[in-house]
Amino acid sequence: MSLAQPFWLLLLLVLPLLVRHHYRRNRQRSLVLYLPQRPGLPVRASWRVWLRRWVPGMRWVVLALLALAMTRPQRQWQEQKIQAEAVDIMLALDISPSMLSRDFEPDRLQVAKRVASEFVEKRPYDRLGLVAFSAEAFTQCPLTTDRRVVQQFLRDLTVGRLEDGTAIGMGLATAINRLKDSPSKSKVVILLTDGENNEGYISPMAAAEMAQTLGIRVYTVGIGTNGIVMSPVRRYPDGTYDFAPRHMAFDTDLLVEMAEKTGGKFYRAWSENELKGIYDQIDRLEKTKIDVTTIRRTTEYFHWLVGAAVVILLLELMMRWVVLRSVTI
């Protein structure tokens, strides 16, 4: 709450002086008539006597309310109308057993999910979706503007839901299928994997050609270190894995070719910090065009004070003319 013209508050400082002067002058002019009283007879003041004492004060309340009204109390706030040319982004995430490798803490998959979730948080105006793949691919979350839903689906991703293997082409094709009918001017796939393509009936380059035809940019991210890494080597019936040192590598040339064919870029993440930096770069490259219109609104409250003053004034006049039958203060 604020006052548009606060200098009118000075009237409230003057008002007590006027009230004091008024009552002092009336006291000097008043004539007191004492009537004889029979001893022991109680004197009861009429209710009109009380009204005559308090009614004059109503006029001062009216003046105080009008002085407050002249300060124009108001509340101001602003609204923002945001128009954004959103980017449609599909995240394609490898969930093959090798993503449990422990060269990241606690493993590659957990780091990939955590960093991807942070990326989702930074895209409030875009539609995002999620595809998971290993030997096959499926849509974990279709395109949506609800970031919390995407982040929840990311948290729910686990290894072992599909057959073992890495079908990069299938993962990309599934993401493309979710984007092909999108009306957005900018469509993007961020594909993250740690292995070589060894499954699926759609080759990675065939999927990349589809993306190029549909105007979809593909950013490929290779996660993990080359060399000997503690990785899953055997899966038990209860779903747990046996780990052992294992040589790990992925097809860098393939990922580079896929990205370049679609106008995207290949990135290599050796650590969690590097992966965060990669998503930050993609975030800067895929800018959302935002047009923000700010509308400032003001609600005035002076009319409530004026209304209250009018009601009190009418009540005071009614008491003077009808109840007290007097027009003098």
mmCIF file of C-alpha atoms in Angstrom:
data_model
loop_
_atom_site.group_PDB
_atom_site.id
_atom_site.type_symbol
_atom_site.label_atom_id
_atom_site.label_comp_id
_atom_site.label_asym_id
_atom_site.label_seq_id
_atom_site.Cartn_x
_atom_site.Cartn_y
_atom_site.Cartn_z
ATOM 1 C CA MET A 1 0.000 0.000 0.000
ATOM 2 C CA SER A 2 1.269 3.480 -0.884
ATOM 3 C CA LEU A 3 0.023 7.086 -0.918
ATOM 4 C CA ALA A 4 0.010 8.995 -4.205
ATOM 5 C CA GLN A 5 -0.240 12.412 -2.469
ATOM 6 C CA PRO A 6 1.043 11.950 1.081
ATOM 7 C CA PHE A 7 1.403 15.694 1.754
ATOM 8 C CA TRP A 8 -2.330 15.807 2.549
ATOM 9 C CA LEU A 9 -1.474 13.973 5.763
ATOM 10 C CA LEU A 10 -0.492 17.387 7.117
ATOM 11 C CA LEU A 11 -4.216 18.083 7.473
ATOM 12 C CA LEU A 12 -4.395 15.332 10.067
ATOM 13 C CA LEU A 13 -1.795 17.195 12.117
ATOM 14 C CA VAL A 14 -3.833 20.392 11.970
ATOM 15 C CA LEU A 15 -7.141 18.676 12.727
ATOM 16 C CA PRO A 16 -6.545 18.129 16.491
ATOM 17 C CA LEU A 17 -5.741 21.841 16.882
ATOM 18 C CA LEU A 18 -9.006 22.780 15.162
ATOM 19 C CA VAL A 19 -10.942 20.381 17.381
ATOM 20 C CA ARG A 20 -9.362 21.817 20.514
ATOM 21 C CA HIS A 21 -10.043 25.402 19.428
ATOM 22 C CA HIS A 22 -13.652 24.566 18.549
ATOM 23 C CA TYR A 23 -14.494 22.954 21.887
ATOM 24 C CA ARG A 24 -12.707 25.672 23.873
ATOM 25 C CA ARG A 25 -14.712 28.376 22.089
ATOM 26 C CA ASN A 26 -18.007 26.538 22.603
ATOM 27 C CA ARG A 27 -17.258 26.049 26.287
ATOM 28 C CA GLN A 28 -16.807 29.780 26.728
ATOM 29 C CA ARG A 29 -20.114 30.506 24.974
ATOM 30 C CA SER A 30 -22.126 27.830 26.730
ATOM 31 C CA LEU A 31 -24.666 28.786 29.400
ATOM 32 C CA VAL A 32 -25.094 26.419 32.289
ATOM 33 C CA LEU A 33 -28.462 26.422 34.046
ATOM 34 C CA TYR A 34 -28.634 24.810 37.453
ATOM 35 C CA LEU A 35 -32.032 23.622 38.641
ATOM 36 C CA PRO A 36 -32.923 22.893 42.214
ATOM 37 C CA GLN A 37 -32.809 19.232 43.025
ATOM 38 C CA ARG A 38 -34.668 17.380 45.684
ATOM 39 C CA PRO A 39 -32.220 15.653 48.030
ATOM 40 C CA GLY A 40 -31.928 11.921 47.402
ATOM 41 C CA LEU A 41 -33.553 12.107 43.970
ATOM 42 C CA PRO A 42 -31.273 10.504 41.337
ATOM 43 C CA VAL A 43 -30.661 12.434 38.164
ATOM 44 C CA ARG A 44 -30.669 10.400 34.994
ATOM 45 C CA ALA A 45 -29.196 11.899 31.866
ATOM 46 C CA SER A 46 -31.336 11.522 28.780
ATOM 47 C CA TRP A 47 -29.867 9.580 25.822
ATOM 48 C CA ARG A 48 -30.230 12.806 23.840
ATOM 49 C CA VAL A 49 -27.717 14.366 26.195
ATOM 50 C CA TRP A 50 -25.224 11.698 25.237
ATOM 51 C CA LEU A 51 -25.964 12.177 21.560
ATOM 52 C CA ARG A 52 -25.471 15.926 21.839
ATOM 53 C CA ARG A 53 -22.074 15.229 23.359
ATOM 54 C CA TRP A 54 -20.872 12.773 20.696
ATOM 55 C CA VAL A 55 -22.590 13.843 17.488
ATOM 56 C CA PRO A 56 -20.336 16.889 16.923
ATOM 57 C CA GLY A 57 -17.340 14.566 16.891
ATOM 58 C CA MET A 58 -18.754 12.779 13.843
ATOM 59 C CA ARG A 59 -18.104 15.882 11.755
ATOM 60 C CA TRP A 60 -14.429 15.717 12.672
ATOM 61 C CA VAL A 61 -14.295 12.037 11.732
ATOM 62 C CA VAL A 62 -15.714 12.998 8.342
ATOM 63 C CA LEU A 63 -12.988 15.602 7.871
ATOM 64 C CA ALA A 64 -10.304 13.087 8.871
ATOM 65 C CA LEU A 65 -11.605 10.526 6.369
ATOM 66 C CA LEU A 66 -11.683 13.138 3.607
ATOM 67 C CA ALA A 67 -8.106 14.139 4.423
ATOM 68 C CA LEU A 68 -7.045 10.499 4.139
ATOM 69 C CA ALA A 69 -8.954 10.160 0.872
ATOM 70 C CA MET A 70 -7.052 13.130 -0.573
ATOM 71 C CA THR A 71 -3.780 11.231 -0.031
ATOM 72 C CA ARG A 72 -5.069 8.660 -2.573
ATOM 73 C CA PRO A 73 -4.105 5.369 -0.923
ATOM 74 C CA GLN A 74 -3.438 2.797 -3.622
ATOM 75 C CA ARG A 75 -1.848 -0.528 -4.354
ATOM 76 C CA GLN A 76 0.398 -0.968 -7.369
ATOM 77 C CA TRP A 77 1.558 -4.155 -9.036
ATOM 78 C CA GLN A 78 2.805 -5.209 -12.402
ATOM 79 C CA GLU A 79 1.962 -8.052 -14.723
ATOM 80 C CA GLN A 80 4.240 -9.568 -17.310
ATOM 81 C CA LYS A 81 2.924 -11.038 -20.513
ATOM 82 C CA ILE A 82 5.508 -13.388 -21.948
ATOM 83 C CA GLN A 83 5.469 -14.598 -25.519
ATOM 84 C CA ALA A 84 8.157 -17.143 -26.289
ATOM 85 C CA GLU A 85 9.206 -18.995 -29.411
ATOM 86 C CA ALA A 86 9.824 -22.238 -27.588
ATOM 87 C CA VAL A 87 12.382 -24.849 -28.567
ATOM 88 C CA ASP A 88 11.186 -28.460 -28.612
ATOM 89 C CA ILE A 89 13.900 -30.634 -27.072
ATOM 90 C CA MET A 90 14.001 -34.417 -26.805
ATOM 91 C CA LEU A 91 16.575 -35.969 -24.482
ATOM 92 C CA ALA A 92 17.709 -39.418 -25.667
ATOM 93 C CA LEU A 93 19.511 -41.222 -22.852
ATOM 94 C CA ASP A 94 21.429 -44.495 -22.997
ATOM 95 C CA ILE A 95 20.341 -46.907 -20.227
ATOM 96 C CA SER A 96 22.439 -49.911 -21.241
ATOM 97 C CA PRO A 97 24.276 -51.721 -18.383
ATOM 98 C CA SER A 98 27.562 -49.996 -19.256
ATOM 99 C CA MET A 99 25.989 -46.760 -17.959
ATOM 100 C CA LEU A 100 26.508 -48.226 -14.473
ATOM 101 C CA SER A 101 30.287 -47.976 -14.937
ATOM 102 C CA ARG A 102 31.958 -46.398 -11.940
ATOM 103 C CA ASP A 103 34.330 -43.922 -13.529
ATOM 104 C CA PHE A 104 31.705 -41.337 -12.450
ATOM 105 C CA GLU A 105 30.387 -41.016 -8.897
ATOM 106 C CA PRO A 106 28.268 -43.002 -8.203
ATOM 107 C CA ASP A 107 27.968 -44.093 -11.860
ATOM 108 C CA ARG A 108 27.503 -42.672 -15.341
ATOM 109 C CA LEU A 109 23.722 -42.973 -15.382
ATOM 110 C CA GLN A 110 23.145 -41.156 -12.095
ATOM 111 C CA VAL A 111 25.405 -38.292 -13.163
ATOM 112 C CA ALA A 112 23.756 -38.114 -16.594
ATOM 113 C CA LYS A 113 20.282 -37.957 -15.014
ATOM 114 C CA ARG A 114 21.325 -35.328 -12.478
ATOM 115 C CA VAL A 115 22.944 -33.028 -15.037
ATOM 116 C CA ALA A 116 20.074 -33.477 -17.505
ATOM 117 C CA SER A 117 17.613 -32.539 -14.751
ATOM 118 C CA GLU A 118 19.565 -29.333 -14.087
ATOM 119 C CA PHE A 119 19.407 -28.556 -17.818
ATOM 120 C CA VAL A 120 15.630 -29.081 -17.817
ATOM 121 C CA GLU A 121 15.308 -26.620 -14.916
ATOM 122 C CA LYS A 122 16.937 -23.899 -17.040
ATOM 123 C CA ARG A 123 14.391 -24.211 -19.888
ATOM 124 C CA PRO A 124 11.135 -22.816 -18.430
ATOM 125 C CA TYR A 125 9.549 -21.861 -21.757
ATOM 126 C CA ASP A 126 10.432 -24.912 -23.845
ATOM 127 C CA ARG A 127 8.753 -28.259 -24.373
ATOM 128 C CA LEU A 128 10.922 -31.176 -23.347
ATOM 129 C CA GLY A 129 10.601 -34.930 -23.630
ATOM 130 C CA LEU A 130 12.610 -38.031 -22.792
ATOM 131 C CA VAL A 131 13.567 -41.174 -24.726
ATOM 132 C CA ALA A 132 15.519 -44.078 -23.210
ATOM 133 C CA PHE A 133 17.343 -46.731 -25.183
ATOM 134 C CA SER A 134 19.555 -49.774 -24.845
ATOM 135 C CA ALA A 135 18.916 -52.688 -27.258
ATOM 136 C CA GLU A 136 15.569 -51.032 -28.012
ATOM 137 C CA ALA A 137 14.115 -47.574 -27.435
ATOM 138 C CA PHE A 138 10.948 -46.205 -25.872
ATOM 139 C CA THR A 139 9.440 -42.835 -25.014
ATOM 140 C CA GLN A 140 9.721 -42.264 -21.287
ATOM 141 C CA CYS A 141 8.051 -38.834 -21.458
ATOM 142 C CA PRO A 142 6.432 -37.106 -24.475
ATOM 143 C CA LEU A 143 6.968 -33.401 -25.109
ATOM 144 C CA THR A 144 5.627 -31.285 -22.268
ATOM 145 C CA THR A 145 6.089 -27.853 -20.726
ATOM 146 C CA ASP A 146 5.884 -29.354 -17.227
ATOM 147 C CA ARG A 147 9.524 -29.494 -16.149
ATOM 148 C CA ARG A 148 8.660 -31.320 -12.925
ATOM 149 C CA VAL A 149 7.164 -34.204 -14.892
ATOM 150 C CA VAL A 150 10.270 -34.521 -17.073
ATOM 151 C CA GLN A 151 12.524 -34.412 -14.021
ATOM 152 C CA GLN A 152 10.463 -37.100 -12.297
ATOM 153 C CA PHE A 153 10.707 -39.377 -15.349
ATOM 154 C CA LEU A 154 14.458 -38.783 -15.397
ATOM 155 C CA ARG A 155 14.707 -39.879 -11.771
ATOM 156 C CA ASP A 156 12.692 -43.012 -12.584
ATOM 157 C CA LEU A 157 15.080 -44.203 -15.312
ATOM 158 C CA THR A 158 16.931 -47.398 -14.408
ATOM 159 C CA VAL A 159 19.127 -49.939 -16.153
ATOM 160 C CA GLY A 160 17.640 -53.353 -16.919
ATOM 161 C CA ARG A 161 14.233 -52.326 -18.280
ATOM 162 C CA LEU A 162 15.242 -53.431 -21.796
ATOM 163 C CA GLU A 163 17.527 -56.040 -23.301
ATOM 164 C CA ASP A 164 21.230 -55.347 -23.073
ATOM 165 C CA GLY A 165 22.825 -53.555 -25.996
ATOM 166 C CA THR A 166 23.165 -50.087 -27.495
ATOM 167 C CA ALA A 167 20.790 -49.105 -30.307
ATOM 168 C CA ILE A 168 21.835 -45.509 -30.961
ATOM 169 C CA GLY A 169 19.908 -45.352 -34.236
ATOM 170 C CA MET A 170 16.714 -46.547 -32.544
ATOM 171 C CA GLY A 171 17.096 -44.025 -29.750
ATOM 172 C CA LEU A 172 17.514 -41.159 -32.201
ATOM 173 C CA ALA A 173 14.689 -42.365 -34.457
ATOM 174 C CA THR A 174 12.286 -42.582 -31.500
ATOM 175 C CA ALA A 175 13.163 -39.019 -30.472
ATOM 176 C CA ILE A 176 12.711 -37.812 -34.067
ATOM 177 C CA ASN A 177 9.291 -39.452 -34.202
ATOM 178 C CA ARG A 178 8.223 -37.305 -31.248
ATOM 179 C CA LEU A 179 9.452 -34.128 -32.963
ATOM 180 C CA LYS A 180 8.445 -34.640 -36.587
ATOM 181 C CA ASP A 181 4.927 -33.195 -36.205
ATOM 182 C CA SER A 182 5.971 -30.381 -33.893
ATOM 183 C CA PRO A 183 4.983 -26.867 -35.077
ATOM 184 C CA SER A 184 8.031 -25.371 -33.343
ATOM 185 C CA LYS A 185 10.556 -23.601 -35.552
ATOM 186 C CA SER A 186 13.431 -25.049 -33.534
ATOM 187 C CA LYS A 187 13.623 -28.794 -32.835
ATOM 188 C CA VAL A 188 16.542 -30.443 -31.061
ATOM 189 C CA VAL A 189 17.666 -33.882 -29.903
ATOM 190 C CA ILE A 190 20.369 -34.269 -27.246
ATOM 191 C CA LEU A 191 21.596 -37.863 -27.449
ATOM 192 C CA LEU A 192 23.861 -39.160 -24.687
ATOM 193 C CA THR A 193 25.587 -42.540 -24.881
ATOM 194 C CA ASP A 194 28.689 -44.314 -23.603
ATOM 195 C CA GLY A 195 28.951 -47.134 -26.129
ATOM 196 C CA GLU A 196 29.085 -48.243 -29.727
ATOM 197 C CA ASN A 197 26.008 -48.990 -31.796
ATOM 198 C CA ASN A 198 25.483 -52.763 -31.749
ATOM 199 C CA GLU A 199 21.708 -53.231 -31.830
ATOM 200 C CA GLY A 200 18.597 -52.012 -33.636
ATOM 201 C CA TYR A 201 17.248 -52.173 -37.166
ATOM 202 C CA ILE A 202 17.725 -48.441 -37.837
ATOM 203 C CA SER A 203 21.331 -47.374 -38.273
ATOM 204 C CA PRO A 204 22.524 -44.184 -36.550
ATOM 205 C CA MET A 205 23.313 -42.480 -39.871
ATOM 206 C CA ALA A 206 19.907 -43.380 -41.314
ATOM 207 C CA ALA A 207 18.315 -41.748 -38.266
ATOM 208 C CA ALA A 208 20.607 -38.723 -38.673
ATOM 209 C CA GLU A 209 19.491 -38.366 -42.300
ATOM 210 C CA MET A 210 15.864 -38.383 -41.140
ATOM 211 C CA ALA A 211 16.684 -35.639 -38.647
ATOM 212 C CA GLN A 212 18.380 -33.589 -41.356
ATOM 213 C CA THR A 213 15.351 -33.935 -43.660
ATOM 214 C CA LEU A 214 12.996 -32.785 -40.909
ATOM 215 C CA GLY A 215 15.200 -29.871 -39.826
ATOM 216 C CA ILE A 216 16.036 -31.381 -36.438
ATOM 217 C CA ARG A 217 19.434 -30.589 -34.920
ATOM 218 C CA VAL A 218 21.170 -33.405 -33.087
ATOM 219 C CA TYR A 219 23.728 -32.843 -30.343
ATOM 220 C CA THR A 220 25.613 -36.034 -29.495
ATOM 221 C CA VAL A 221 27.341 -36.481 -26.146
ATOM 222 C CA GLY A 222 29.808 -39.255 -25.403
ATOM 223 C CA ILE A 223 30.139 -39.902 -21.676
ATOM 224 C CA GLY A 224 32.874 -41.867 -19.944
ATOM 225 C CA THR A 225 36.610 -42.444 -20.023
ATOM 226 C CA ASN A 226 38.453 -44.685 -22.450
ATOM 227 C CA GLY A 227 40.433 -47.552 -21.021
ATOM 228 C CA ILE A 228 39.912 -49.893 -18.082
ATOM 229 C CA VAL A 229 36.801 -49.091 -16.029
ATOM 230 C CA MET A 230 34.864 -50.976 -13.348
ATOM 231 C CA SER A 231 31.788 -52.018 -15.335
ATOM 232 C CA PRO A 232 28.971 -54.597 -15.181
ATOM 233 C CA VAL A 233 30.015 -57.958 -16.609
ATOM 234 C CA ARG A 234 27.221 -60.222 -15.354
ATOM 235 C CA ARG A 235 23.584 -59.751 -14.386
ATOM 236 C CA TYR A 236 22.064 -61.904 -11.661
ATOM 237 C CA PRO A 237 18.416 -63.068 -11.603
ATOM 238 C CA ASP A 238 17.607 -60.564 -8.859
ATOM 239 C CA GLY A 239 18.604 -57.686 -11.166
ATOM 240 C CA THR A 240 21.949 -56.880 -9.556
ATOM 241 C CA TYR A 241 25.224 -56.820 -11.455
ATOM 242 C CA ASP A 242 28.684 -58.210 -10.942
ATOM 243 C CA PHE A 243 31.417 -55.645 -11.661
ATOM 244 C CA ALA A 244 34.921 -56.175 -12.986
ATOM 245 C CA PRO A 245 37.613 -54.138 -14.753
ATOM 246 C CA ARG A 246 36.705 -53.808 -18.406
ATOM 247 C CA HIS A 247 38.000 -51.925 -21.416
ATOM 248 C CA MET A 248 35.482 -49.251 -22.505
ATOM 249 C CA ALA A 249 35.285 -47.219 -25.711
ATOM 250 C CA PHE A 250 32.715 -45.677 -28.039
ATOM 251 C CA ASP A 251 32.556 -44.691 -31.684
ATOM 252 C CA THR A 252 33.584 -41.033 -31.614
ATOM 253 C CA ASP A 253 33.667 -40.742 -35.404
ATOM 254 C CA LEU A 254 30.067 -41.920 -35.684
ATOM 255 C CA LEU A 255 28.796 -39.455 -33.083
ATOM 256 C CA VAL A 256 30.685 -36.593 -34.758
ATOM 257 C CA GLU A 257 29.245 -37.478 -38.175
ATOM 258 C CA MET A 258 25.695 -37.717 -36.816
ATOM 259 C CA ALA A 259 25.913 -34.298 -35.184
ATOM 260 C CA GLU A 260 27.545 -32.534 -38.129
ATOM 261 C CA LYS A 261 25.038 -33.935 -40.613
ATOM 262 C CA THR A 262 22.170 -32.265 -38.736
ATOM 263 C CA GLY A 263 23.873 -28.969 -37.931
ATOM 264 C CA GLY A 264 24.546 -29.979 -34.355
ATOM 265 C CA LYS A 265 27.746 -30.696 -32.507
ATOM 266 C CA PHE A 266 29.539 -33.579 -30.778
ATOM 267 C CA TYR A 267 30.750 -33.262 -27.188
ATOM 268 C CA ARG A 268 32.924 -35.482 -25.047
ATOM 269 C CA ALA A 269 32.350 -35.657 -21.279
ATOM 270 C CA TRP A 270 35.214 -37.094 -19.248
ATOM 271 C CA SER A 271 33.785 -35.902 -15.914
ATOM 272 C CA GLU A 272 30.637 -34.547 -14.299
ATOM 273 C CA ASN A 273 31.892 -30.958 -14.515
ATOM 274 C CA GLU A 274 32.595 -31.385 -18.221
ATOM 275 C CA LEU A 275 29.109 -32.784 -18.735
ATOM 276 C CA LYS A 276 27.618 -29.769 -16.959
ATOM 277 C CA GLY A 277 29.665 -27.490 -19.195
ATOM 278 C CA ILE A 278 28.386 -29.308 -22.280
ATOM 279 C CA TYR A 279 24.753 -28.812 -21.300
ATOM 280 C CA ASP A 280 25.515 -25.162 -20.535
ATOM 281 C CA GLN A 281 26.934 -24.732 -24.047
ATOM 282 C CA ILE A 282 23.864 -26.327 -25.601
ATOM 283 C CA ASP A 283 21.684 -24.101 -23.418
ATOM 284 C CA ARG A 284 23.447 -21.032 -24.826
ATOM 285 C CA LEU A 285 23.284 -22.285 -28.415
ATOM 286 C CA GLU A 286 19.568 -23.072 -28.298
ATOM 287 C CA LYS A 287 18.214 -19.732 -27.182
ATOM 288 C CA THR A 288 14.489 -19.222 -26.688
ATOM 289 C CA LYS A 289 13.197 -15.954 -28.154
ATOM 290 C CA ILE A 290 11.214 -14.217 -25.430
ATOM 291 C CA ASP A 291 9.103 -11.058 -25.738
ATOM 292 C CA VAL A 292 8.187 -9.653 -22.325
ATOM 293 C CA THR A 293 5.506 -6.959 -21.985
ATOM 294 C CA THR A 294 5.219 -5.359 -18.546
ATOM 295 C CA ILE A 295 1.829 -3.913 -17.563
ATOM 296 C CA ARG A 296 1.632 -1.783 -14.431
ATOM 297 C CA ARG A 297 -1.739 -1.647 -12.686
ATOM 298 C CA THR A 298 -2.982 0.558 -9.859
ATOM 299 C CA THR A 299 -5.964 0.018 -7.571
ATOM 300 C CA GLU A 300 -7.273 3.179 -5.857
ATOM 301 C CA TYR A 301 -8.898 3.015 -2.417
ATOM 302 C CA PHE A 302 -9.831 6.674 -1.848
ATOM 303 C CA HIS A 303 -13.467 6.081 -2.870
ATOM 304 C CA TRP A 304 -13.936 3.758 0.116
ATOM 305 C CA LEU A 305 -12.851 6.556 2.448
ATOM 306 C CA VAL A 306 -15.088 9.090 0.687
ATOM 307 C CA GLY A 307 -17.990 6.652 0.883
ATOM 308 C CA ALA A 308 -17.450 6.141 4.609
ATOM 309 C CA ALA A 309 -17.258 9.915 5.115
ATOM 310 C CA VAL A 310 -20.553 10.446 3.249
ATOM 311 C CA VAL A 311 -22.310 7.753 5.292
ATOM 312 C CA ILE A 312 -21.096 9.238 8.591
ATOM 313 C CA LEU A 313 -22.039 12.759 7.456
ATOM 314 C CA LEU A 314 -25.573 11.664 6.499
ATOM 315 C CA LEU A 315 -25.917 9.853 9.816
ATOM 316 C CA GLU A 316 -24.745 12.942 11.682
ATOM 317 C CA LEU A 317 -27.187 15.223 9.829
ATOM 318 C CA MET A 318 -30.051 12.806 10.450
ATOM 319 C CA MET A 319 -29.302 12.837 14.174
ATOM 320 C CA ARG A 320 -29.158 16.641 14.250
ATOM 321 C CA TRP A 321 -32.283 17.296 12.231
ATOM 322 C CA VAL A 322 -34.472 14.371 13.239
ATOM 323 C CA VAL A 323 -33.326 13.084 16.613
ATOM 324 C CA LEU A 324 -31.862 16.147 18.303
ATOM 325 C CA ARG A 325 -33.865 18.705 16.274
ATOM 326 C CA SER A 326 -30.938 21.045 16.309
ATOM 327 C CA VAL A 327 -28.859 22.559 13.496
ATOM 328 C CA THR A 328 -26.185 24.161 15.618
ATOM 329 C CA ILE A 329 -22.928 22.508 16.634
#
